[in-house]
mmCIF file of C-alpha atoms in Angstrom:
data_model
loop_
_atom_site.group_PDB
_atom_site.id
_atom_site.type_symbol
_atom_site.label_atom_id
_atom_site.label_comp_id
_atom_site.label_asym_id
_atom_site.label_seq_id
_atom_site.Cartn_x
_atom_site.Cartn_y
_atom_site.Cartn_z
ATOM 1 C CA MET H 1 0.000 0.000 0.000
ATOM 2 C CA GLY H 2 1.170 3.527 -0.684
ATOM 3 C CA LYS H 3 -0.496 6.887 -0.133
ATOM 4 C CA ASP H 4 0.649 10.478 -0.171
ATOM 5 C CA ARG H 5 -0.508 13.949 0.696
ATOM 6 C CA LYS H 6 0.702 17.487 0.159
ATOM 7 C CA ASN H 7 2.623 19.279 2.877
ATOM 8 C CA PRO H 8 2.283 22.995 2.073
ATOM 9 C CA LYS H 9 5.422 23.848 4.036
ATOM 10 C CA VAL H 10 7.674 21.625 1.936
ATOM 11 C CA SER H 11 9.384 22.662 -1.286
ATOM 12 C CA TYR H 12 9.998 19.483 -3.272
ATOM 13 C CA ARG H 13 13.568 20.066 -4.358
ATOM 14 C CA PRO H 14 15.697 17.288 -5.834
ATOM 15 C CA MET H 15 16.424 14.548 -3.299
ATOM 16 C CA LYS H 16 20.216 14.387 -3.216
ATOM 17 C CA HIS H 17 20.616 13.493 0.462
ATOM 18 C CA VAL H 18 18.226 11.118 2.241
ATOM 19 C CA LEU H 19 18.179 10.430 5.984
ATOM 20 C CA ILE H 20 16.896 6.918 6.770
ATOM 21 C CA ALA H 21 15.873 6.563 10.426
ATOM 22 C CA PRO H 22 13.410 3.744 11.178
ATOM 23 C CA ASP H 23 12.497 2.298 14.536
ATOM 24 C CA LYS H 24 12.536 -1.469 15.050
ATOM 25 C CA PHE H 25 10.010 -3.694 13.293
ATOM 26 C CA LYS H 26 9.118 -5.603 16.449
ATOM 27 C CA GLY H 27 9.610 -9.340 16.103
ATOM 28 C CA THR H 28 11.008 -9.153 12.566
ATOM 29 C CA LEU H 29 13.751 -6.547 12.047
ATOM 30 C CA THR H 30 16.040 -4.470 14.224
ATOM 31 C CA SER H 31 16.295 -0.744 13.543
ATOM 32 C CA GLU H 32 19.649 -1.311 11.862
ATOM 33 C CA ALA H 33 18.333 -4.099 9.624
ATOM 34 C CA ALA H 34 15.288 -2.033 8.647
ATOM 35 C CA ALA H 35 17.459 0.976 7.803
ATOM 36 C CA HIS H 36 19.734 -1.177 5.649
ATOM 37 C CA ALA H 37 16.790 -2.672 3.740
ATOM 38 C CA ILE H 38 15.227 0.733 3.073
ATOM 39 C CA GLU H 39 18.583 2.126 1.989
ATOM 40 C CA LYS H 40 19.050 -0.687 -0.561
ATOM 41 C CA GLY H 41 15.614 -0.061 -2.050
ATOM 42 C CA ILE H 42 16.112 3.693 -2.321
ATOM 43 C CA ARG H 43 19.548 3.322 -3.907
ATOM 44 C CA ARG H 44 18.185 0.887 -6.511
ATOM 45 C CA ALA H 45 15.454 3.325 -7.468
ATOM 46 C CA TRP H 46 17.499 6.509 -7.288
ATOM 47 C CA PRO H 47 21.060 5.813 -8.504
ATOM 48 C CA GLY H 48 23.587 8.266 -7.131
ATOM 49 C CA VAL H 49 21.526 9.394 -4.148
ATOM 50 C CA LYS H 50 23.477 9.911 -0.923
ATOM 51 C CA THR H 51 22.044 8.294 2.186
ATOM 52 C CA THR H 52 22.635 8.482 5.925
ATOM 53 C CA SER H 53 21.337 5.660 8.106
ATOM 54 C CA LEU H 54 20.355 6.103 11.738
ATOM 55 C CA ALA H 55 18.882 3.437 14.029
ATOM 56 C CA LEU H 56 16.029 5.314 15.674
ATOM 57 C CA THR H 57 15.290 4.707 19.344
ATOM 58 C CA ASP H 58 13.085 6.369 21.931
ATOM 59 C CA GLY H 59 13.653 4.475 25.168
ATOM 60 C CA GLY H 60 12.729 0.968 24.055
ATOM 61 C CA GLU H 61 14.760 -1.803 22.459
ATOM 62 C CA GLY H 62 18.182 -0.628 21.340
ATOM 63 C CA PHE H 63 18.105 2.488 23.528
ATOM 64 C CA MET H 64 20.893 1.405 25.873
ATOM 65 C CA GLU H 65 23.212 0.349 23.039
ATOM 66 C CA PHE H 66 22.479 3.563 21.146
ATOM 67 C CA MET H 67 23.294 5.778 24.137
ATOM 68 C CA VAL H 68 26.532 3.916 24.825
ATOM 69 C CA ARG H 69 27.597 4.110 21.169
ATOM 70 C CA GLN H 70 26.778 7.785 20.745
ATOM 71 C CA THR H 71 28.662 8.842 23.885
ATOM 72 C CA GLY H 72 31.699 6.633 23.381
ATOM 73 C CA GLY H 73 30.827 4.592 26.466
ATOM 74 C CA ARG H 74 31.256 0.913 27.132
ATOM 75 C CA LEU H 75 29.040 -2.133 27.489
ATOM 76 C CA ARG H 76 28.947 -4.497 30.450
ATOM 77 C CA THR H 77 27.255 -7.868 30.938
ATOM 78 C CA ALA H 78 25.685 -9.285 34.092
ATOM 79 C CA ARG H 79 23.998 -12.524 35.058
ATOM 80 C CA THR H 80 20.356 -12.005 35.955
ATOM 81 C CA ILE H 81 16.894 -13.405 35.120
ATOM 82 C CA ASN H 82 14.361 -12.719 32.381
ATOM 83 C CA ALA H 83 10.708 -11.752 32.813
ATOM 84 C CA ALA H 84 9.741 -15.417 33.259
ATOM 85 C CA MET H 85 12.344 -15.874 36.040
ATOM 86 C CA ARG H 86 14.722 -17.937 33.884
ATOM 87 C CA PRO H 87 18.479 -17.264 34.198
ATOM 88 C CA CYS H 88 19.953 -15.057 31.493
ATOM 89 C CA HIS H 89 22.793 -12.673 30.737
ATOM 90 C CA ALA H 90 21.878 -9.050 30.056
ATOM 91 C CA LYS H 91 23.905 -6.126 28.776
ATOM 92 C CA TRP H 92 23.935 -2.722 30.401
ATOM 93 C CA GLY H 93 26.167 0.248 29.805
ATOM 94 C CA VAL H 94 28.180 3.182 31.047
ATOM 95 C CA LEU H 95 28.015 6.480 29.169
ATOM 96 C CA GLY H 96 31.197 8.106 27.913
ATOM 97 C CA PRO H 97 31.991 10.400 30.892
ATOM 98 C CA GLY H 98 31.837 7.366 33.201
ATOM 99 C CA ASP H 99 29.510 8.528 35.977
ATOM 100 C CA THR H 100 26.159 7.560 34.388
ATOM 101 C CA ALA H 101 24.927 4.006 33.957
ATOM 102 C CA VAL H 102 22.310 3.216 31.308
ATOM 103 C CA ILE H 103 19.985 0.235 31.576
ATOM 104 C CA GLY H 104 17.399 -0.839 29.024
ATOM 105 C CA LEU H 105 14.453 -2.693 30.508
ATOM 106 C CA ALA H 106 14.155 -4.748 27.323
ATOM 107 C CA ASN H 107 17.640 -6.243 27.762
ATOM 108 C CA ALA H 108 16.683 -8.402 30.743
ATOM 109 C CA SER H 109 12.894 -8.115 30.958
ATOM 110 C CA GLY H 110 11.809 -7.647 27.360
ATOM 111 C CA ILE H 111 9.025 -9.581 25.710
ATOM 112 C CA ALA H 112 11.358 -10.411 22.823
ATOM 113 C CA GLN H 113 13.315 -12.640 25.233
ATOM 114 C CA LEU H 114 10.305 -14.887 25.835
ATOM 115 C CA PRO H 115 8.727 -17.580 23.660
ATOM 116 C CA SER H 116 4.990 -17.117 23.233
ATOM 117 C CA ARG H 117 4.116 -19.826 25.787
ATOM 118 C CA TRP H 118 5.787 -17.787 28.562
ATOM 119 C CA ARG H 119 4.042 -14.510 27.743
ATOM 120 C CA ASN H 120 1.549 -13.822 30.502
ATOM 121 C CA PRO H 121 1.532 -10.337 32.109
ATOM 122 C CA GLU H 122 -0.140 -11.695 35.246
ATOM 123 C CA LYS H 123 2.954 -13.835 35.880
ATOM 124 C CA THR H 124 5.928 -12.007 34.341
ATOM 125 C CA ASN H 125 8.016 -9.469 36.286
ATOM 126 C CA ASN H 126 10.989 -7.111 36.028
ATOM 127 C CA LEU H 127 13.119 -8.554 38.827
ATOM 128 C CA GLY H 128 15.955 -9.131 36.366
ATOM 129 C CA THR H 129 16.104 -5.442 35.506
ATOM 130 C CA GLY H 130 15.724 -4.578 39.185
ATOM 131 C CA ARG H 131 18.886 -6.567 39.893
ATOM 132 C CA LEU H 132 20.742 -4.548 37.256
ATOM 133 C CA LEU H 133 19.556 -1.304 38.866
ATOM 134 C CA ALA H 134 20.680 -2.529 42.287
ATOM 135 C CA LEU H 135 24.052 -3.549 40.826
ATOM 136 C CA ALA H 136 24.599 -0.093 39.330
ATOM 137 C CA VAL H 137 23.651 1.510 42.665
ATOM 138 C CA ARG H 138 26.148 -0.687 44.531
ATOM 139 C CA GLN H 139 28.861 0.263 42.069
ATOM 140 C CA GLY H 140 28.375 3.904 42.973
ATOM 141 C CA PHE H 141 27.019 5.512 39.814
ATOM 142 C CA LYS H 142 25.748 9.024 40.489
ATOM 143 C CA GLU H 143 23.098 8.765 37.823
ATOM 144 C CA ILE H 144 21.214 5.877 36.226
ATOM 145 C CA LEU H 145 19.326 6.321 32.973
ATOM 146 C CA VAL H 146 16.601 3.713 32.426
ATOM 147 C CA GLY H 147 15.133 3.140 28.975
ATOM 148 C CA LEU H 148 11.597 1.725 28.927
ATOM 149 C CA GLY H 149 9.945 -0.160 26.117
ATOM 150 C CA GLY H 150 9.535 -3.716 24.881
ATOM 151 C CA SER H 151 8.211 -4.815 28.268
ATOM 152 C CA ALA H 152 6.669 -8.233 28.952
ATOM 153 C CA THR H 153 4.929 -7.073 32.142
ATOM 154 C CA THR H 154 2.019 -5.098 33.589
ATOM 155 C CA GLU H 155 2.871 -4.825 37.286
ATOM 156 C CA GLY H 156 3.468 -1.122 37.948
ATOM 157 C CA GLY H 157 7.201 -1.507 38.582
ATOM 158 C CA ILE H 158 6.843 -3.226 41.959
ATOM 159 C CA SER H 159 9.503 -5.820 41.133
ATOM 160 C CA LEU H 160 11.967 -3.025 40.319
ATOM 161 C CA ALA H 161 11.221 -1.452 43.700
ATOM 162 C CA ALA H 162 11.618 -4.770 45.509
ATOM 163 C CA ALA H 163 15.221 -4.915 44.280
ATOM 164 C CA ILE H 164 16.085 -1.829 46.374
ATOM 165 C CA GLY H 165 14.232 -2.941 49.502
ATOM 166 C CA TYR H 166 10.539 -2.126 49.140
ATOM 167 C CA ARG H 167 8.128 -4.755 50.428
ATOM 168 C CA PHE H 168 4.632 -5.356 49.065
ATOM 169 C CA LEU H 169 2.404 -7.266 51.495
ATOM 170 C CA ASP H 170 -1.047 -8.875 51.536
ATOM 171 C CA GLU H 171 -3.645 -8.682 54.320
ATOM 172 C CA ALA H 172 -1.811 -11.377 56.304
ATOM 173 C CA GLY H 173 1.523 -9.546 56.103
ATOM 174 C CA ARG H 174 3.003 -11.935 53.540
ATOM 175 C CA ASP H 175 4.919 -10.828 50.465
ATOM 176 C CA ILE H 176 2.728 -10.812 47.383
ATOM 177 C CA PRO H 177 3.906 -12.235 44.040
ATOM 178 C CA LEU H 178 5.786 -9.423 42.300
ATOM 179 C CA ASN H 179 3.735 -9.540 39.123
ATOM 180 C CA GLY H 180 0.508 -8.252 37.621
ATOM 181 C CA GLY H 181 -1.540 -10.987 39.254
ATOM 182 C CA GLY H 182 -0.060 -10.222 42.652
ATOM 183 C CA LEU H 183 -1.394 -6.661 42.617
ATOM 184 C CA ALA H 184 -4.894 -7.996 43.380
ATOM 185 C CA LYS H 185 -3.597 -9.116 46.806
ATOM 186 C CA LEU H 186 -1.716 -5.922 47.692
ATOM 187 C CA ALA H 187 -2.709 -4.458 51.071
ATOM 188 C CA ARG H 188 0.373 -2.629 52.376
ATOM 189 C CA ILE H 189 3.687 -1.180 51.196
ATOM 190 C CA ILE H 190 6.765 -0.886 53.412
ATOM 191 C CA PRO H 191 9.580 1.340 52.071
ATOM 192 C CA PRO H 192 13.248 0.507 52.715
ATOM 193 C CA ALA H 193 14.999 2.041 55.710
ATOM 194 C CA THR H 194 17.488 3.743 53.399
ATOM 195 C CA LYS H 195 17.019 4.636 49.763
ATOM 196 C CA PRO H 196 19.665 5.032 47.045
ATOM 197 C CA LYS H 197 21.148 8.508 46.706
ATOM 198 C CA THR H 198 21.531 7.878 42.985
ATOM 199 C CA ARG H 199 19.682 10.191 40.596
ATOM 200 C CA PHE H 200 17.371 8.215 38.292
ATOM 201 C CA ILE H 201 16.119 9.325 34.882
ATOM 202 C CA VAL H 202 13.455 7.324 33.067
ATOM 203 C CA ALA H 203 13.239 7.603 29.284
ATOM 204 C CA THR H 204 9.819 6.648 27.945
ATOM 205 C CA ASP H 205 8.400 6.338 24.442
ATOM 206 C CA VAL H 206 4.763 6.924 25.440
ATOM 207 C CA ASP H 207 2.897 9.431 27.624
ATOM 208 C CA ASN H 208 0.061 7.192 28.871
ATOM 209 C CA PRO H 209 -1.193 7.291 32.478
ATOM 210 C CA LEU H 210 -0.968 4.256 34.742
ATOM 211 C CA TYR H 211 -4.559 3.017 34.477
ATOM 212 C CA GLY H 212 -7.850 3.649 32.707
ATOM 213 C CA PRO H 213 -8.751 3.485 28.997
ATOM 214 C CA ARG H 214 -5.365 4.968 28.011
ATOM 215 C CA GLY H 215 -3.460 3.165 30.731
ATOM 216 C CA ALA H 216 -0.870 0.420 30.705
ATOM 217 C CA ALA H 217 -3.303 -2.513 30.749
ATOM 218 C CA PHE H 218 -5.925 -1.394 28.241
ATOM 219 C CA GLN H 219 -3.423 0.024 25.746
ATOM 220 C CA PHE H 220 -0.592 -2.497 25.854
ATOM 221 C CA ALA H 221 -1.343 -5.686 27.802
ATOM 222 C CA ALA H 222 -2.983 -7.450 24.857
ATOM 223 C CA GLN H 223 0.347 -7.234 23.019
ATOM 224 C CA LYS H 224 1.897 -9.150 25.914
ATOM 225 C CA GLY H 225 -0.532 -12.065 25.920
ATOM 226 C CA ALA H 226 -3.526 -10.776 27.891
ATOM 227 C CA ASP H 227 -7.106 -11.541 26.879
ATOM 228 C CA PRO H 228 -9.898 -8.981 27.615
ATOM 229 C CA ALA H 229 -10.700 -10.460 31.036
ATOM 230 C CA MET H 230 -7.036 -10.360 32.043
ATOM 231 C CA VAL H 231 -6.732 -6.763 30.806
ATOM 232 C CA ALA H 232 -9.584 -5.757 33.131
ATOM 233 C CA ARG H 233 -7.966 -7.560 36.097
ATOM 234 C CA LEU H 234 -4.600 -5.952 35.410
ATOM 235 C CA ASP H 235 -6.159 -2.493 35.225
ATOM 236 C CA ALA H 236 -7.917 -3.112 38.541
ATOM 237 C CA GLY H 237 -4.588 -4.174 40.056
ATOM 238 C CA LEU H 238 -2.871 -0.997 38.853
ATOM 239 C CA ARG H 239 -5.689 1.098 40.343
ATOM 240 C CA ARG H 240 -5.242 -0.761 43.632
ATOM 241 C CA LEU H 241 -1.488 -0.126 43.562
ATOM 242 C CA ALA H 242 -2.010 3.625 42.998
ATOM 243 C CA ARG H 243 -4.550 3.799 45.850
ATOM 244 C CA ILE H 244 -2.270 2.040 48.349
ATOM 245 C CA VAL H 245 0.791 4.016 47.276
ATOM 246 C CA LYS H 246 -1.139 7.230 47.912
ATOM 247 C CA ARG H 247 -2.217 5.991 51.353
ATOM 248 C CA ASP H 248 1.093 4.470 52.504
ATOM 249 C CA LEU H 249 3.670 6.668 50.748
ATOM 250 C CA GLY H 250 1.752 9.885 50.126
ATOM 251 C CA LYS H 251 2.580 9.904 46.417
ATOM 252 C CA ASP H 252 0.186 10.248 43.491
ATOM 253 C CA ARG H 253 1.879 9.847 40.099
ATOM 254 C CA ALA H 254 -0.712 7.626 38.414
ATOM 255 C CA GLN H 255 -1.771 10.316 35.929
ATOM 256 C CA ALA H 256 1.735 11.588 35.209
ATOM 257 C CA PRO H 257 2.715 11.386 31.516
ATOM 258 C CA GLY H 258 4.657 8.163 30.980
ATOM 259 C CA ALA H 259 3.322 6.450 34.102
ATOM 260 C CA GLY H 260 1.828 3.720 31.922
ATOM 261 C CA ALA H 261 5.022 3.041 29.998
ATOM 262 C CA ALA H 262 6.351 -0.543 30.084
ATOM 263 C CA GLY H 263 3.379 -1.936 31.978
ATOM 264 C CA GLY H 264 3.515 0.823 34.576
ATOM 265 C CA CYS H 265 7.276 0.770 35.131
ATOM 266 C CA GLY H 266 7.264 4.489 34.376
ATOM 267 C CA TYR H 267 5.002 4.923 37.392
ATOM 268 C CA GLY H 268 7.133 2.599 39.505
ATOM 269 C CA LEU H 269 10.351 4.425 38.737
ATOM 270 C CA MET H 270 8.845 7.867 39.304
ATOM 271 C CA THR H 271 7.174 6.718 42.545
ATOM 272 C CA PHE H 272 9.672 4.397 44.211
ATOM 273 C CA PHE H 273 12.930 5.762 42.769
ATOM 274 C CA ASN H 274 11.919 9.456 42.492
ATOM 275 C CA ALA H 275 12.982 9.253 38.861
ATOM 276 C CA LYS H 276 12.701 12.244 36.557
ATOM 277 C CA ARG H 277 10.785 11.353 33.419
ATOM 278 C CA GLU H 278 12.155 12.384 30.024
ATOM 279 C CA ASN H 279 10.724 11.647 26.623
ATOM 280 C CA GLY H 280 13.153 9.179 25.072
ATOM 281 C CA PHE H 281 12.949 10.681 21.598
ATOM 282 C CA GLN H 282 13.602 14.208 22.877
ATOM 283 C CA LEU H 283 16.593 12.958 24.857
ATOM 284 C CA VAL H 284 18.038 11.323 21.755
ATOM 285 C CA ARG H 285 17.181 14.439 19.723
ATOM 286 C CA ARG H 286 19.401 16.580 21.960
ATOM 287 C CA LEU H 287 22.192 14.026 22.140
ATOM 288 C CA ILE H 288 22.708 13.621 18.388
ATOM 289 C CA LYS H 289 21.668 17.169 17.359
ATOM 290 C CA LEU H 290 18.871 15.715 15.267
ATOM 291 C CA ASP H 291 17.447 19.045 14.063
ATOM 292 C CA ALA H 292 20.709 19.975 12.360
ATOM 293 C CA LEU H 293 20.974 16.477 10.895
ATOM 294 C CA ILE H 294 17.501 16.745 9.351
ATOM 295 C CA ARG H 295 18.289 20.166 7.866
ATOM 296 C CA ARG H 296 21.325 18.681 6.093
ATOM 297 C CA HIS H 297 19.056 16.250 4.215
ATOM 298 C CA ASP H 298 16.416 16.680 1.541
ATOM 299 C CA LEU H 299 14.171 13.802 2.646
ATOM 300 C CA VAL H 300 13.655 11.771 5.814
ATOM 301 C CA ILE H 301 12.379 8.178 5.775
ATOM 302 C CA THR H 302 11.256 6.491 8.971
ATOM 303 C CA GLY H 303 9.165 3.426 9.807
ATOM 304 C CA GLU H 304 8.104 0.857 12.386
ATOM 305 C CA GLY H 305 6.519 -2.560 12.595
ATOM 306 C CA CYS H 306 2.939 -1.361 13.090
ATOM 307 C CA PHE H 307 1.642 2.170 12.651
ATOM 308 C CA ASP H 308 -1.500 2.336 14.804
ATOM 309 C CA GLY H 309 -3.116 4.407 17.525
ATOM 310 C CA THR H 310 -0.302 3.775 20.005
ATOM 311 C CA SER H 311 2.171 5.224 17.495
ATOM 312 C CA LEU H 312 0.712 8.675 18.107
ATOM 313 C CA LEU H 313 1.191 8.453 21.887
ATOM 314 C CA GLY H 314 4.832 9.545 21.786
ATOM 315 C CA LYS H 315 6.605 6.835 19.800
ATOM 316 C CA ALA H 316 9.701 7.856 17.903
ATOM 317 C CA PRO H 317 8.606 7.590 14.223
ATOM 318 C CA ALA H 318 5.601 9.862 14.789
ATOM 319 C CA GLN H 319 7.697 12.348 16.760
ATOM 320 C CA LEU H 320 10.303 12.299 14.006
ATOM 321 C CA GLY H 321 7.557 12.926 11.456
ATOM 322 C CA GLU H 322 6.272 15.955 13.351
ATOM 323 C CA LEU H 323 9.767 17.362 13.798
ATOM 324 C CA THR H 324 10.697 16.847 10.148
ATOM 325 C CA ARG H 325 7.579 18.615 8.916
ATOM 326 C CA GLN H 326 8.260 21.503 11.322
ATOM 327 C CA LEU H 327 11.710 21.792 9.746
ATOM 328 C CA GLN H 328 10.050 21.872 6.303
ATOM 329 C CA ARG H 329 11.446 18.650 4.944
ATOM 330 C CA PRO H 330 9.302 15.861 3.446
ATOM 331 C CA VAL H 331 9.032 12.682 5.507
ATOM 332 C CA TRP H 332 7.969 9.166 4.517
ATOM 333 C CA ALA H 333 6.985 6.236 6.679
ATOM 334 C CA LEU H 334 7.446 2.632 5.535
ATOM 335 C CA CYS H 335 5.796 0.197 7.939
ATOM 336 C CA GLY H 336 5.135 -3.473 8.356
ATOM 337 C CA ARG H 337 1.452 -2.762 8.911
ATOM 338 C CA ALA H 338 -0.642 0.437 8.811
ATOM 339 C CA GLU H 339 -3.869 0.571 10.792
ATOM 340 C CA LEU H 340 -4.332 4.341 10.527
ATOM 341 C CA PRO H 341 -4.807 6.366 7.349
ATOM 342 C CA LEU H 342 -2.281 8.895 6.127
ATOM 343 C CA SER H 343 -4.637 11.724 7.127
ATOM 344 C CA LYS H 344 -4.130 10.803 10.800
ATOM 345 C CA SER H 345 -0.362 10.614 10.474
ATOM 346 C CA PRO H 346 2.421 13.215 10.571
ATOM 347 C CA PHE H 347 3.886 11.899 7.297
ATOM 348 C CA ASP H 348 3.861 13.114 3.690
ATOM 349 C CA GLN H 349 3.927 9.546 2.367
ATOM 350 C CA LEU H 350 2.842 6.302 3.999
ATOM 351 C CA ALA H 351 3.312 2.769 2.732
ATOM 352 C CA ALA H 352 2.960 -0.611 4.421
ATOM 353 C CA LEU H 353 3.615 -4.252 3.668
ATOM 354 C CA SER H 354 0.321 -5.274 5.249
ATOM 355 C CA THR H 355 -3.117 -3.663 5.415
ATOM 356 C CA LYS H 356 -6.592 -4.789 6.420
ATOM 357 C CA GLU H 357 -7.449 -5.170 2.745
ATOM 358 C CA ASN H 358 -4.230 -6.996 1.870
ATOM 359 C CA PRO H 359 -2.789 -8.556 5.049
ATOM 360 C CA GLY H 360 -0.082 -10.647 3.383
ATOM 361 C CA PRO H 361 1.746 -13.485 5.180
ATOM 362 C CA PRO H 362 1.849 -13.415 9.004
ATOM 363 C CA PRO H 363 5.178 -12.122 10.412
ATOM 364 C CA HIS H 364 6.140 -15.460 11.979
ATOM 365 C CA ALA H 365 5.843 -17.211 8.603
ATOM 366 C CA LEU H 366 8.899 -15.421 7.201
ATOM 367 C CA THR H 367 12.555 -15.194 8.139
ATOM 368 C CA SER H 368 14.233 -11.891 8.980
ATOM 369 C CA ARG H 369 15.973 -12.004 5.604
ATOM 370 C CA GLN H 370 12.631 -12.361 3.843
ATOM 371 C CA HIS H 371 11.167 -9.473 5.847
ATOM 372 C CA ALA H 372 14.171 -7.351 4.865
ATOM 373 C CA ARG H 373 13.713 -8.164 1.184
ATOM 374 C CA ARG H 374 10.025 -7.212 1.328
ATOM 375 C CA LEU H 375 10.863 -3.906 3.033
ATOM 376 C CA GLU H 376 13.569 -3.215 0.452
ATOM 377 C CA GLN H 377 11.043 -3.812 -2.340
ATOM 378 C CA LEU H 378 8.506 -1.538 -0.638
ATOM 379 C CA ALA H 379 11.073 1.273 -0.478
ATOM 380 C CA TYR H 380 12.021 0.673 -4.101
ATOM 381 C CA ALA H 381 8.402 0.728 -5.281
ATOM 382 C CA MET H 382 7.649 3.940 -3.356
ATOM 383 C CA ALA H 383 10.729 5.666 -4.727
ATOM 384 C CA ILE H 384 9.961 4.589 -8.311
ATOM 385 C CA ARG H 385 6.361 5.770 -8.016
ATOM 386 C CA LEU H 386 7.462 9.180 -6.756
ATOM 387 C CA LYS H 387 10.652 9.533 -8.790
ATOM 388 C CA ASN H 388 9.386 12.398 -10.934
ATOM 389 C CA LYS H 389 8.213 14.341 -7.884
ATOM 390 C CA TYR H 390 11.175 13.842 -5.581
ATOM 391 C CA TYR H 391 14.217 12.771 -7.607
ATOM 392 C CA LYS H 392 15.182 14.873 -10.605
#
């Protein structure tokens, strides 16, 4: 599918320099692989065009590696557990100056680490990431940057808090299970005697509240394996958590932008760690001087696995689209699937491999190489169709 619309701010000059900056295509292609596929298609269609590839990230998968790479930092590896409590090794990083640790929730607790049979947000938790946070605290880092996204959980961040000494108890004074299902039993919260002096920053890719129609459960839990009945139970659990936090700790961050990120881990970090919330895309924008980079190019191409309603809640491709149009450059989006029309997007062109009318093969039926070839062909077809308009 391919559609286009006119952006009155854009002058359609010859496309000599193209910036290619897609997000991941979840479950099929990394940001880097998607960028490479799009680049190949554009170069086939427009011989001689100069391209710059950038793996886009906004706090989710790839965020930690991106931050380490861009600051000249270094990666570390630690033994921990995944969201299903199985042993694993997870990478974390130290930014270039050396006094800030960066931890991506997806590295230990991401849904991509779990086979489908283990995906159940009433049972999964973030204890593995909590252990990484506790490790970085013990090693004396003054600041810890936490990237959220790609979560397998919907438990409000209680397992992260447990790693630094918080206790979550039921009516009988017993520890509850540190997962989405356990929230239904929560009756009391006991904070640790001493809290880390570390400064925490949480980078989120969405601005959803903790609970309600736009909250963590109703917006994202279905992607993690929840059916409608489970979604309702998880939302009730998050409401219970917010009520008891307000009573026992005197804090009320449930409606704060980003509270619903990563199954409520945004809320947990802001509440239990006093973390400052930053939009992941805006953080990356400052770090790499993205505005100047866009101005040096004649066209920007982005993309993601599925362009839908959640894409407009702060995810990187949509934010990049808005920024690019503000800077008066045309912007395309090439996606695995499009569930919204171009008119509801911030893009000048929109194309997808799968639509409601033409769904194509299911993602799991193809290899990553086959997905890359299809994306390359989509980029090629779009560029050929618009060659007279954009490439002269």
